mmCIF file of C-alpha atoms and ligand atoms in Angstrom:
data_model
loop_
_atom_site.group_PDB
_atom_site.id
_atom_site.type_symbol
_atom_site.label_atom_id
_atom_site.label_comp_id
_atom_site.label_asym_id
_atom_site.label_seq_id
_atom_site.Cartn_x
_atom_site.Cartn_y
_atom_site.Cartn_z
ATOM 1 C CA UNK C 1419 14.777 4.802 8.793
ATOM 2 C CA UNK C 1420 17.339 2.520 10.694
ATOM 3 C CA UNK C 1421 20.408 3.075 9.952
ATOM 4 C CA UNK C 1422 22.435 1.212 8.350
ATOM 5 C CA UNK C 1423 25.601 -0.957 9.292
ATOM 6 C CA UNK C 1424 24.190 -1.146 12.906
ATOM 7 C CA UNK C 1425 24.551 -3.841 14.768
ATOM 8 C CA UNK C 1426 21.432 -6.479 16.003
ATOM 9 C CA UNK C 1427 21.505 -4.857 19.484
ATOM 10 C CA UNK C 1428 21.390 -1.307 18.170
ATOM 11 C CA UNK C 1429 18.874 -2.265 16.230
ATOM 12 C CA UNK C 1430 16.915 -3.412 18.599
ATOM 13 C CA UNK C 1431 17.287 -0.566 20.517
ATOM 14 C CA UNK C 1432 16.380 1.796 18.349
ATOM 15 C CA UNK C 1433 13.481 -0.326 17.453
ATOM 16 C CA UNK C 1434 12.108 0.240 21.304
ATOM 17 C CA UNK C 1435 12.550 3.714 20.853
ATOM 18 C CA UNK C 1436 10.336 3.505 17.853
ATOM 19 C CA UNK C 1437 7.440 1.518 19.694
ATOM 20 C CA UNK C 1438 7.816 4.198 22.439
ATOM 21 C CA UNK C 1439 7.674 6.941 20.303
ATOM 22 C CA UNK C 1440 4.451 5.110 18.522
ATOM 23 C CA UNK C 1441 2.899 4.872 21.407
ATOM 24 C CA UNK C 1442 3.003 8.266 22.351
ATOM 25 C CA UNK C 1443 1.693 9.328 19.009
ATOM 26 C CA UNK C 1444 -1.023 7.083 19.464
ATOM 27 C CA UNK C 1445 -1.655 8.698 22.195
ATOM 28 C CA UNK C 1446 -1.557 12.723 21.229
ATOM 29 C CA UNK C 1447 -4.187 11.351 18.668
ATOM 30 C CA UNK C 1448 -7.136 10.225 20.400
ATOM 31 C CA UNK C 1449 -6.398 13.674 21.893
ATOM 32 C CA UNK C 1450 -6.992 15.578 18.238
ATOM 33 C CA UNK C 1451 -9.601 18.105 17.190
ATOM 34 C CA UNK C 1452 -13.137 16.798 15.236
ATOM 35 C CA UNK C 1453 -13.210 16.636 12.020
ATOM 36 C CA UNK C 1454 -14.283 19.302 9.947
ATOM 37 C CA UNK C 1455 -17.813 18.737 7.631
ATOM 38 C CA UNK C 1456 -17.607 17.584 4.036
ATOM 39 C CA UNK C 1457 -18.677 20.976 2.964
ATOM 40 C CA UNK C 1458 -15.315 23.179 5.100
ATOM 41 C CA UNK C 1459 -13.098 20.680 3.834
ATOM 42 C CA UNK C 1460 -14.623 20.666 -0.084
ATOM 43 C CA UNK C 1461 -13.956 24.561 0.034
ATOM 44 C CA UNK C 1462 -10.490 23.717 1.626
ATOM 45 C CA UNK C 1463 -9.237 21.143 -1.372
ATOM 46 C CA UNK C 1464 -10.770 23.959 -4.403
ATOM 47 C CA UNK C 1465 -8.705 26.666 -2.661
ATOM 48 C CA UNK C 1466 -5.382 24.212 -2.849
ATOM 49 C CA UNK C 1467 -5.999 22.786 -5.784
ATOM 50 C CA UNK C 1468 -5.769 26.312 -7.041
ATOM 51 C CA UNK C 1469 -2.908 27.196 -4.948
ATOM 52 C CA UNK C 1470 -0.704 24.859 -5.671
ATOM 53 C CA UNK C 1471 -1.073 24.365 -9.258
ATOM 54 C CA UNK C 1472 2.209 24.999 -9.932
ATOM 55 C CA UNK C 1473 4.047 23.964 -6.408
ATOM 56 C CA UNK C 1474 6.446 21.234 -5.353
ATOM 57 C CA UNK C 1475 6.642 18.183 -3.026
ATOM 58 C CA UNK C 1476 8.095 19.983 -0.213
ATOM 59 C CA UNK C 1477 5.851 23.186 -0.292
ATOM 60 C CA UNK C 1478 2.919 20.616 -0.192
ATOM 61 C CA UNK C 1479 3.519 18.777 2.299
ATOM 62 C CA UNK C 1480 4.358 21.356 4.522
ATOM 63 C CA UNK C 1481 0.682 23.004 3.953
ATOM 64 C CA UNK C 1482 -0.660 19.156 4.175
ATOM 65 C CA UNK C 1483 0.976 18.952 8.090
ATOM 66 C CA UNK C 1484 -0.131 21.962 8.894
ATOM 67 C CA UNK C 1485 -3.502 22.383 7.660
ATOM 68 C CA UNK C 1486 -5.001 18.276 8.750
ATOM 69 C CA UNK C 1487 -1.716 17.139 10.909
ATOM 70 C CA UNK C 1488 -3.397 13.978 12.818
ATOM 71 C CA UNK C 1489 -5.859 13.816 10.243
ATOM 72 C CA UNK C 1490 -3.992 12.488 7.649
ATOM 73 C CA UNK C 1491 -3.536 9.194 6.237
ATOM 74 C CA UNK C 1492 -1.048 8.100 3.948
ATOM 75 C CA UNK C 1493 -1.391 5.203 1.222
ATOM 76 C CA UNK C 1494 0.912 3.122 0.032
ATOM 77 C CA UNK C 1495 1.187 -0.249 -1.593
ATOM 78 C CA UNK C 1496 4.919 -1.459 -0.584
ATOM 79 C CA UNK C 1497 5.820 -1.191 -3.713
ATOM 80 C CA UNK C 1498 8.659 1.260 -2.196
ATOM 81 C CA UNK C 1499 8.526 3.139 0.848
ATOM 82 C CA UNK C 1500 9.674 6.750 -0.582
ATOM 83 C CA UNK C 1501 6.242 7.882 -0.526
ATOM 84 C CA UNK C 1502 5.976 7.149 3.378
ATOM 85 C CA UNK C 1503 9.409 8.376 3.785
ATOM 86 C CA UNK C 1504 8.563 12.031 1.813
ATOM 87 C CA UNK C 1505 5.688 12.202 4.150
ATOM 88 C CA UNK C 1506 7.367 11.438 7.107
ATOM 89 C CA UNK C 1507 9.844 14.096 6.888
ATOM 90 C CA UNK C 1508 7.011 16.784 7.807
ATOM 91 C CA UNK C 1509 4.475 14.249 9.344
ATOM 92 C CA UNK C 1510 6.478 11.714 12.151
ATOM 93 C CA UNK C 1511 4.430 9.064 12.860
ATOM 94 C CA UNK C 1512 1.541 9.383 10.336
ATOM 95 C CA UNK C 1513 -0.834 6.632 9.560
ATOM 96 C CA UNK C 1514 0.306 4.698 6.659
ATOM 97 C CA UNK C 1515 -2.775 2.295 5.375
ATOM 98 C CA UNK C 1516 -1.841 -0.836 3.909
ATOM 99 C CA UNK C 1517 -4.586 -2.650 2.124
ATOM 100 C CA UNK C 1518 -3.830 -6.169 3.123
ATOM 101 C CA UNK C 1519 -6.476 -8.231 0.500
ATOM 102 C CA UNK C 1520 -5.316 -11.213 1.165
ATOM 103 C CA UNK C 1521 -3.524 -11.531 -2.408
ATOM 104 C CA UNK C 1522 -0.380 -9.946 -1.920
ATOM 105 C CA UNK C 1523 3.279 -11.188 -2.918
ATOM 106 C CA UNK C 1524 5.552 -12.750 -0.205
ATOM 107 C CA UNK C 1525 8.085 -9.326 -1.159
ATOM 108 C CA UNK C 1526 5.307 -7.057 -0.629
ATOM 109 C CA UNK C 1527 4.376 -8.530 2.741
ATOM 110 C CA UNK C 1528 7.954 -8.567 3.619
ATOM 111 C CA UNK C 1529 8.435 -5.102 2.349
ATOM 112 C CA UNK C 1530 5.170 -4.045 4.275
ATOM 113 C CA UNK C 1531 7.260 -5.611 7.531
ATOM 114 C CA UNK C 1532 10.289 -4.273 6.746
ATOM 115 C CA UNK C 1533 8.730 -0.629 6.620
ATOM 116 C CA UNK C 1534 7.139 -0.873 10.017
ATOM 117 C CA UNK C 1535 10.331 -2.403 11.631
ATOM 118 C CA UNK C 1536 12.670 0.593 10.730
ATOM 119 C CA UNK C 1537 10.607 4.014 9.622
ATOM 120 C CA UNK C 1538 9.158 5.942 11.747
ATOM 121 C CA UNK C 1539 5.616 5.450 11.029
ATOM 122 C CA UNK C 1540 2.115 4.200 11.750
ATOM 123 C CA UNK C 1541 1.498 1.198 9.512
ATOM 124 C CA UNK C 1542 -2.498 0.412 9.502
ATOM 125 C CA UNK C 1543 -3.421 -2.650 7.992
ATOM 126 C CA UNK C 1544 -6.669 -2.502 6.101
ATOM 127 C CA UNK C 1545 -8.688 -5.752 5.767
ATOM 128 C CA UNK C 1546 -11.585 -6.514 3.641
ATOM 129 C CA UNK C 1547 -14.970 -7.985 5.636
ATOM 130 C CA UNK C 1548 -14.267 -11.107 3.999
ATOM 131 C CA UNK C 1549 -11.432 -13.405 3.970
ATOM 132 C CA UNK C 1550 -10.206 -14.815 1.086
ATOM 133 C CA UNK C 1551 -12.234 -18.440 2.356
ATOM 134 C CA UNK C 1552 -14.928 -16.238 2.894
ATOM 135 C CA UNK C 1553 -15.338 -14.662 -0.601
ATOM 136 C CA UNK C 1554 -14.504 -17.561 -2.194
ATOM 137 C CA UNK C 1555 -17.944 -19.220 -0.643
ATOM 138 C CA UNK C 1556 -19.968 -16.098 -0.960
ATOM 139 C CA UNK C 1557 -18.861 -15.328 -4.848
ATOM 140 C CA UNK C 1558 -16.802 -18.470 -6.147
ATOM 141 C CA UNK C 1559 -13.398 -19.373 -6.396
ATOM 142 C CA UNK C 1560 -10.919 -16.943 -8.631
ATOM 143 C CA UNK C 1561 -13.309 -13.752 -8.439
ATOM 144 C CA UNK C 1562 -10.724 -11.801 -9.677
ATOM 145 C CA UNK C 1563 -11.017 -13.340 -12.943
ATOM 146 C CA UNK C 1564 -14.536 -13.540 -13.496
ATOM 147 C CA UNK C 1565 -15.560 -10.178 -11.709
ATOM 148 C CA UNK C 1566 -12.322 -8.282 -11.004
ATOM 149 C CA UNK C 1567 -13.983 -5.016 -10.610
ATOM 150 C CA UNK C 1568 -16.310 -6.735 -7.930
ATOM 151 C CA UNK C 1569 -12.955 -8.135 -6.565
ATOM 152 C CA UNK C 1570 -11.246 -4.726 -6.590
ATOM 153 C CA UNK C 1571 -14.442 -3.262 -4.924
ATOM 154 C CA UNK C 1572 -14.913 -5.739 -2.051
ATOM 155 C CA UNK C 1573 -11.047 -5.843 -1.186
ATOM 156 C CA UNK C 1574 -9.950 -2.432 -1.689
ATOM 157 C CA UNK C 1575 -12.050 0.313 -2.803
ATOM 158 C CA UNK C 1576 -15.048 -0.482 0.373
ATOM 159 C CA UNK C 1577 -12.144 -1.327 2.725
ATOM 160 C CA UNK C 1578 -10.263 2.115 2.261
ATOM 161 C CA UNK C 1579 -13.618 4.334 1.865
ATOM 162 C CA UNK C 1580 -14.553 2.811 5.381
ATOM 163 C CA UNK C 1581 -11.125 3.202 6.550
ATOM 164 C CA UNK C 1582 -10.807 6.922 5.728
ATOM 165 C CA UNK C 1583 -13.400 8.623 7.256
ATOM 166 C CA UNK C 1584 -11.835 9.280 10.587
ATOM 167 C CA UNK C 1585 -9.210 11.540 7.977
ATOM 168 C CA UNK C 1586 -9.259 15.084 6.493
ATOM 169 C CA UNK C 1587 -6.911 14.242 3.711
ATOM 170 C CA UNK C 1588 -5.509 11.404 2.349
ATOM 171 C CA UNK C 1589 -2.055 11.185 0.479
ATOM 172 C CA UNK C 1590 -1.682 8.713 -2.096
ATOM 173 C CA UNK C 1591 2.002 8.117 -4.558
ATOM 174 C CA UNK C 1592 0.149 8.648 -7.834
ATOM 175 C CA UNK C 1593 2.337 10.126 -10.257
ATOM 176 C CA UNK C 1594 1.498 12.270 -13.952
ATOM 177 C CA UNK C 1595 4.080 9.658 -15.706
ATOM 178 C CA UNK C 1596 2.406 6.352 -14.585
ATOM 179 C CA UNK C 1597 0.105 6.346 -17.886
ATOM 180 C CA UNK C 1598 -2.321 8.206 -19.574
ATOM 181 C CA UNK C 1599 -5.006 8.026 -17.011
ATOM 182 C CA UNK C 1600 -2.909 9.319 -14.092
ATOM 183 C CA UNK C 1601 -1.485 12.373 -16.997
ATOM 184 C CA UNK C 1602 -3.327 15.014 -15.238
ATOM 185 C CA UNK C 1603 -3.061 13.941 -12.014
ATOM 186 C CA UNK C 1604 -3.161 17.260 -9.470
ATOM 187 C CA UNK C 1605 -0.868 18.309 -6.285
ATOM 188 C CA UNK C 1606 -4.574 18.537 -4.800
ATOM 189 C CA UNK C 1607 -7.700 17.840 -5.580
ATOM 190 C CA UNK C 1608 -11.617 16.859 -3.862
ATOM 191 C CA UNK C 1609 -11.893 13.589 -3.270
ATOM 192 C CA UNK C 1610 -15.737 13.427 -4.223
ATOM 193 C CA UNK C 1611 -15.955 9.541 -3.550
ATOM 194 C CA UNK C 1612 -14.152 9.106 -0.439
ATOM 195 C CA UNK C 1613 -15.364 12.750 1.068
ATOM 196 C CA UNK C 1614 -12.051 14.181 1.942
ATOM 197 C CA UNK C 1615 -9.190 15.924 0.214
ATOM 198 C CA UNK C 1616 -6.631 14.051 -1.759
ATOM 199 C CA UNK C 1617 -2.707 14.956 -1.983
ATOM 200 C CA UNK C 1618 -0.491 13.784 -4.723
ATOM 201 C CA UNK C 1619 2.500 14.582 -3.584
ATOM 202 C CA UNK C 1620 4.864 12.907 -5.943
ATOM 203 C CA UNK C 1621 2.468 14.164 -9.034
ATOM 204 C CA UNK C 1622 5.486 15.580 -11.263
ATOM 205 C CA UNK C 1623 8.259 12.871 -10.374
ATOM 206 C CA UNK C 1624 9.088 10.207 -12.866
ATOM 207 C CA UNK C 1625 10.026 6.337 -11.845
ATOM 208 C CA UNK C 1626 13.988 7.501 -12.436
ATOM 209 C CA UNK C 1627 13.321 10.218 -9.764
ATOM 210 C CA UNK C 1628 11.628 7.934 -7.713
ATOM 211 C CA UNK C 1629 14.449 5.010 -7.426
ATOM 212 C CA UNK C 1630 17.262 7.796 -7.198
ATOM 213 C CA UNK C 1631 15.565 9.043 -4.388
ATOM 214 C CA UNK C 1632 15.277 5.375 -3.051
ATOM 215 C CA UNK C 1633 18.930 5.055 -3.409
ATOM 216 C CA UNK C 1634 19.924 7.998 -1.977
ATOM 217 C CA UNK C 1635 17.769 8.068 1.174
ATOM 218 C CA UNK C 1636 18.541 4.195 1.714
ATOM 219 C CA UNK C 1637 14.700 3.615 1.615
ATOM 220 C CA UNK C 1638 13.351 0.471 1.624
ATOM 221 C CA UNK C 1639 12.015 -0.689 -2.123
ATOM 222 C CA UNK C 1640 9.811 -4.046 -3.079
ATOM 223 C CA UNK C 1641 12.452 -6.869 -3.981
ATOM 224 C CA UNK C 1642 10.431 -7.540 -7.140
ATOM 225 C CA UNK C 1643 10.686 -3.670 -8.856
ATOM 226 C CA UNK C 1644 14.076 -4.799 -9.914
ATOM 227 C CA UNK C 1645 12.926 -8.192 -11.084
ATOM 228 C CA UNK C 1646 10.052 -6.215 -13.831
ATOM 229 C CA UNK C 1647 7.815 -5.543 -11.993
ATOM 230 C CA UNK C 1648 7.427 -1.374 -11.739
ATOM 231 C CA UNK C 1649 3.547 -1.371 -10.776
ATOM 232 C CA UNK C 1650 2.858 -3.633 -8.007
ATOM 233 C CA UNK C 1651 -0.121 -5.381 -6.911
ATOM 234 C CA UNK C 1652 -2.133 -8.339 -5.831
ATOM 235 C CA UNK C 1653 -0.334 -11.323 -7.054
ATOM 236 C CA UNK C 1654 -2.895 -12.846 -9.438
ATOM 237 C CA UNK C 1655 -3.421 -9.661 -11.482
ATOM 238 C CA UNK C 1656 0.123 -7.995 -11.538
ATOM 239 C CA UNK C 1657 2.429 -9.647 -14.194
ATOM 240 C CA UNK C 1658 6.132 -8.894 -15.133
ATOM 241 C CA UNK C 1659 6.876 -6.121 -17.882
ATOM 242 C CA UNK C 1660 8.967 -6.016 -20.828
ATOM 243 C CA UNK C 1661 11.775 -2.956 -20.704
ATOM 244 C CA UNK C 1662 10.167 -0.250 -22.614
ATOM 245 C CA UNK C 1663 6.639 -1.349 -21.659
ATOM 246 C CA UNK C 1664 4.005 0.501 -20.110
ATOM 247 C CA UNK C 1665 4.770 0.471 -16.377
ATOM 248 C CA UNK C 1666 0.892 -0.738 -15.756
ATOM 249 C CA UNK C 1667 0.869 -2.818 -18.415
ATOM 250 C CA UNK C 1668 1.104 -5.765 -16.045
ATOM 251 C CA UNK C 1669 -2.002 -4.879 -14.018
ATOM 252 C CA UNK C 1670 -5.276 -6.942 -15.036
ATOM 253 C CA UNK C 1671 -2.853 -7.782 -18.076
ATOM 254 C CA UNK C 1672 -5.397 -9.199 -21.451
ATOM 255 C CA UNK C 1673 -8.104 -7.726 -19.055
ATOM 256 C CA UNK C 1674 -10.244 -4.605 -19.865
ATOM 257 C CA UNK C 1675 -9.250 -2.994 -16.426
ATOM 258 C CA UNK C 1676 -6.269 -0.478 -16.163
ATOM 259 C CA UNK C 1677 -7.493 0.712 -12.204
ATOM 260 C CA UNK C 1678 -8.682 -1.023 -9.119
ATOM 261 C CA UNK C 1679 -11.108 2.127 -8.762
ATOM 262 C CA UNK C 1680 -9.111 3.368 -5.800
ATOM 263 C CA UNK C 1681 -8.245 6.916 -8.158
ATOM 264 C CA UNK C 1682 -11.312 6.866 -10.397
HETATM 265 FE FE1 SF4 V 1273 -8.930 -8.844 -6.517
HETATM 266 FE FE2 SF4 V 1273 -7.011 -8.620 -8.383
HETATM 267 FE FE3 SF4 V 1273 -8.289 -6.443 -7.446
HETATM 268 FE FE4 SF4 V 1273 -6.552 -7.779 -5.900
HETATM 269 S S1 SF4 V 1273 -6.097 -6.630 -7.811
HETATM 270 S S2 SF4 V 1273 -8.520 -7.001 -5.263
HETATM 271 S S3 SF4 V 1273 -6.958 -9.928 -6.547
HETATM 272 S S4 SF4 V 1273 -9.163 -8.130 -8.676
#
């Protein structure tokens, strides 16, 4: 992270010394081993998954830099950084996807900019084939409200399948206390969609956990959590919440769609 109370010029040092250091990950790599088949890495997540039933963040990670290193991806929606910034304690550098639909909130694209200016990571912007112009003349204007799931699926779910098969594992900020879909949510598990092991790293934190460990780690979180909005997404679908509310309860709100698909 920068640091703060620095001034514009040592900022902008240290922000050369992050493009630098970038580059030279960038660099180690291209250099990386293959990746492993579908069926070494299958046998890999059923051996965590039973390993670290009953682990921690820390002991997780650790494994998840050791075992794919290069090969991982993170994925994170700016609606905070902390996941990024757990990661990043064992894994400098690592690829951090961003799916950029094209329907995001002026705070999370800030927040997206923000997190690439002053952590040291790899942010990897993840576009859909179509433009918003463009799916608007293939499918109609407003998809998301006739046809969200066909939405979700052209703008996300396709996008980030494509995107993550040059990875081993991918690490997403899912958490057991998000809502009773996400209650059983494991430290690992096979990723049978997207062919590659998944990490939930943050599985047994609550949202208090979460924002204390914002606070004390100075990481960067989305403007618009403190204005009600705990679950973040694309702006048409994502609406505030009432204190006490289910934290999702503003996704694809009077809609019969609690996911985008990306963790079903
Ligand atoms: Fe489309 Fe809404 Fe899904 Fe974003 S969240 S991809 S706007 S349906």
């Amino acid at each position: 992270m920068t640091e703060p109370g620095l001034t514009l010029d040592e900022r902008r040092a240290q922000q050369a010394v992050h493009a630098r250091e970038r580059a030279a990950h960038l660099a180690s790599r291209d250099q990386r081993a293959p990746r492993r088949s579908v069926e070494e890495l299958h046998a890999v997540a059923t051996a965590a998954e039973k390993r670290f039933a009953r682990s921690d963040t820390d002991e997780v990670l650790a494994w998840v830099a050791e075992e794919f290193g290069d090969r991982t991806a993170v994925a994170c929606s700016m609606a905070d950084a902390v996941l990024p910034h757990v990661v990043a304690a064992h894994l400098p550098w690592v690829d951090t996807l961003f799916l950029d639909t094209g329907y995001h909130f002026a705070e999370t694209l800030g927040t997206r900019d923000a997190v690439e200016a002053s952590m040291r990571l790899t942010i990897v912007d993840v576009k859909p084939p179509l433009s918003v112009i463009e799916q608007d003349t293939e499918h109609g204007a407003k998809l998301y409200q006739r046809d969200p799931g066909l939405c979700c699926d052209l703008r996300k779910v396709q996008p980030l399948h494509d995107s993550l098969q040059g990875y081993e594992a991918w690490i997403t900020g899912v958490r057991r206390d998000e809502g009773p879909t996400r209650a059983s949510t494991p430290f690992v598990s096979w990723d049978d969609k997207n062919r590659l092991v998944k990490i939930n790293p943050l599985a047994a934190w609550t949202f208090d956990e979460l924002l204390a460990y914002a606070e004390e780690h100075d990481v960067i979180v989305n403007p618009l959590v403190s204005d009600g909005y705990p679950s973040i997404g694309c702006s048409p679908c994502t609406r505030r919440v009432a204190p006490g509310e289910d934290p999702r309860a503003g996704r694809w709100a009077g809609l019969d769609k609690t996911e985008c698909g990306l963790h079903s």
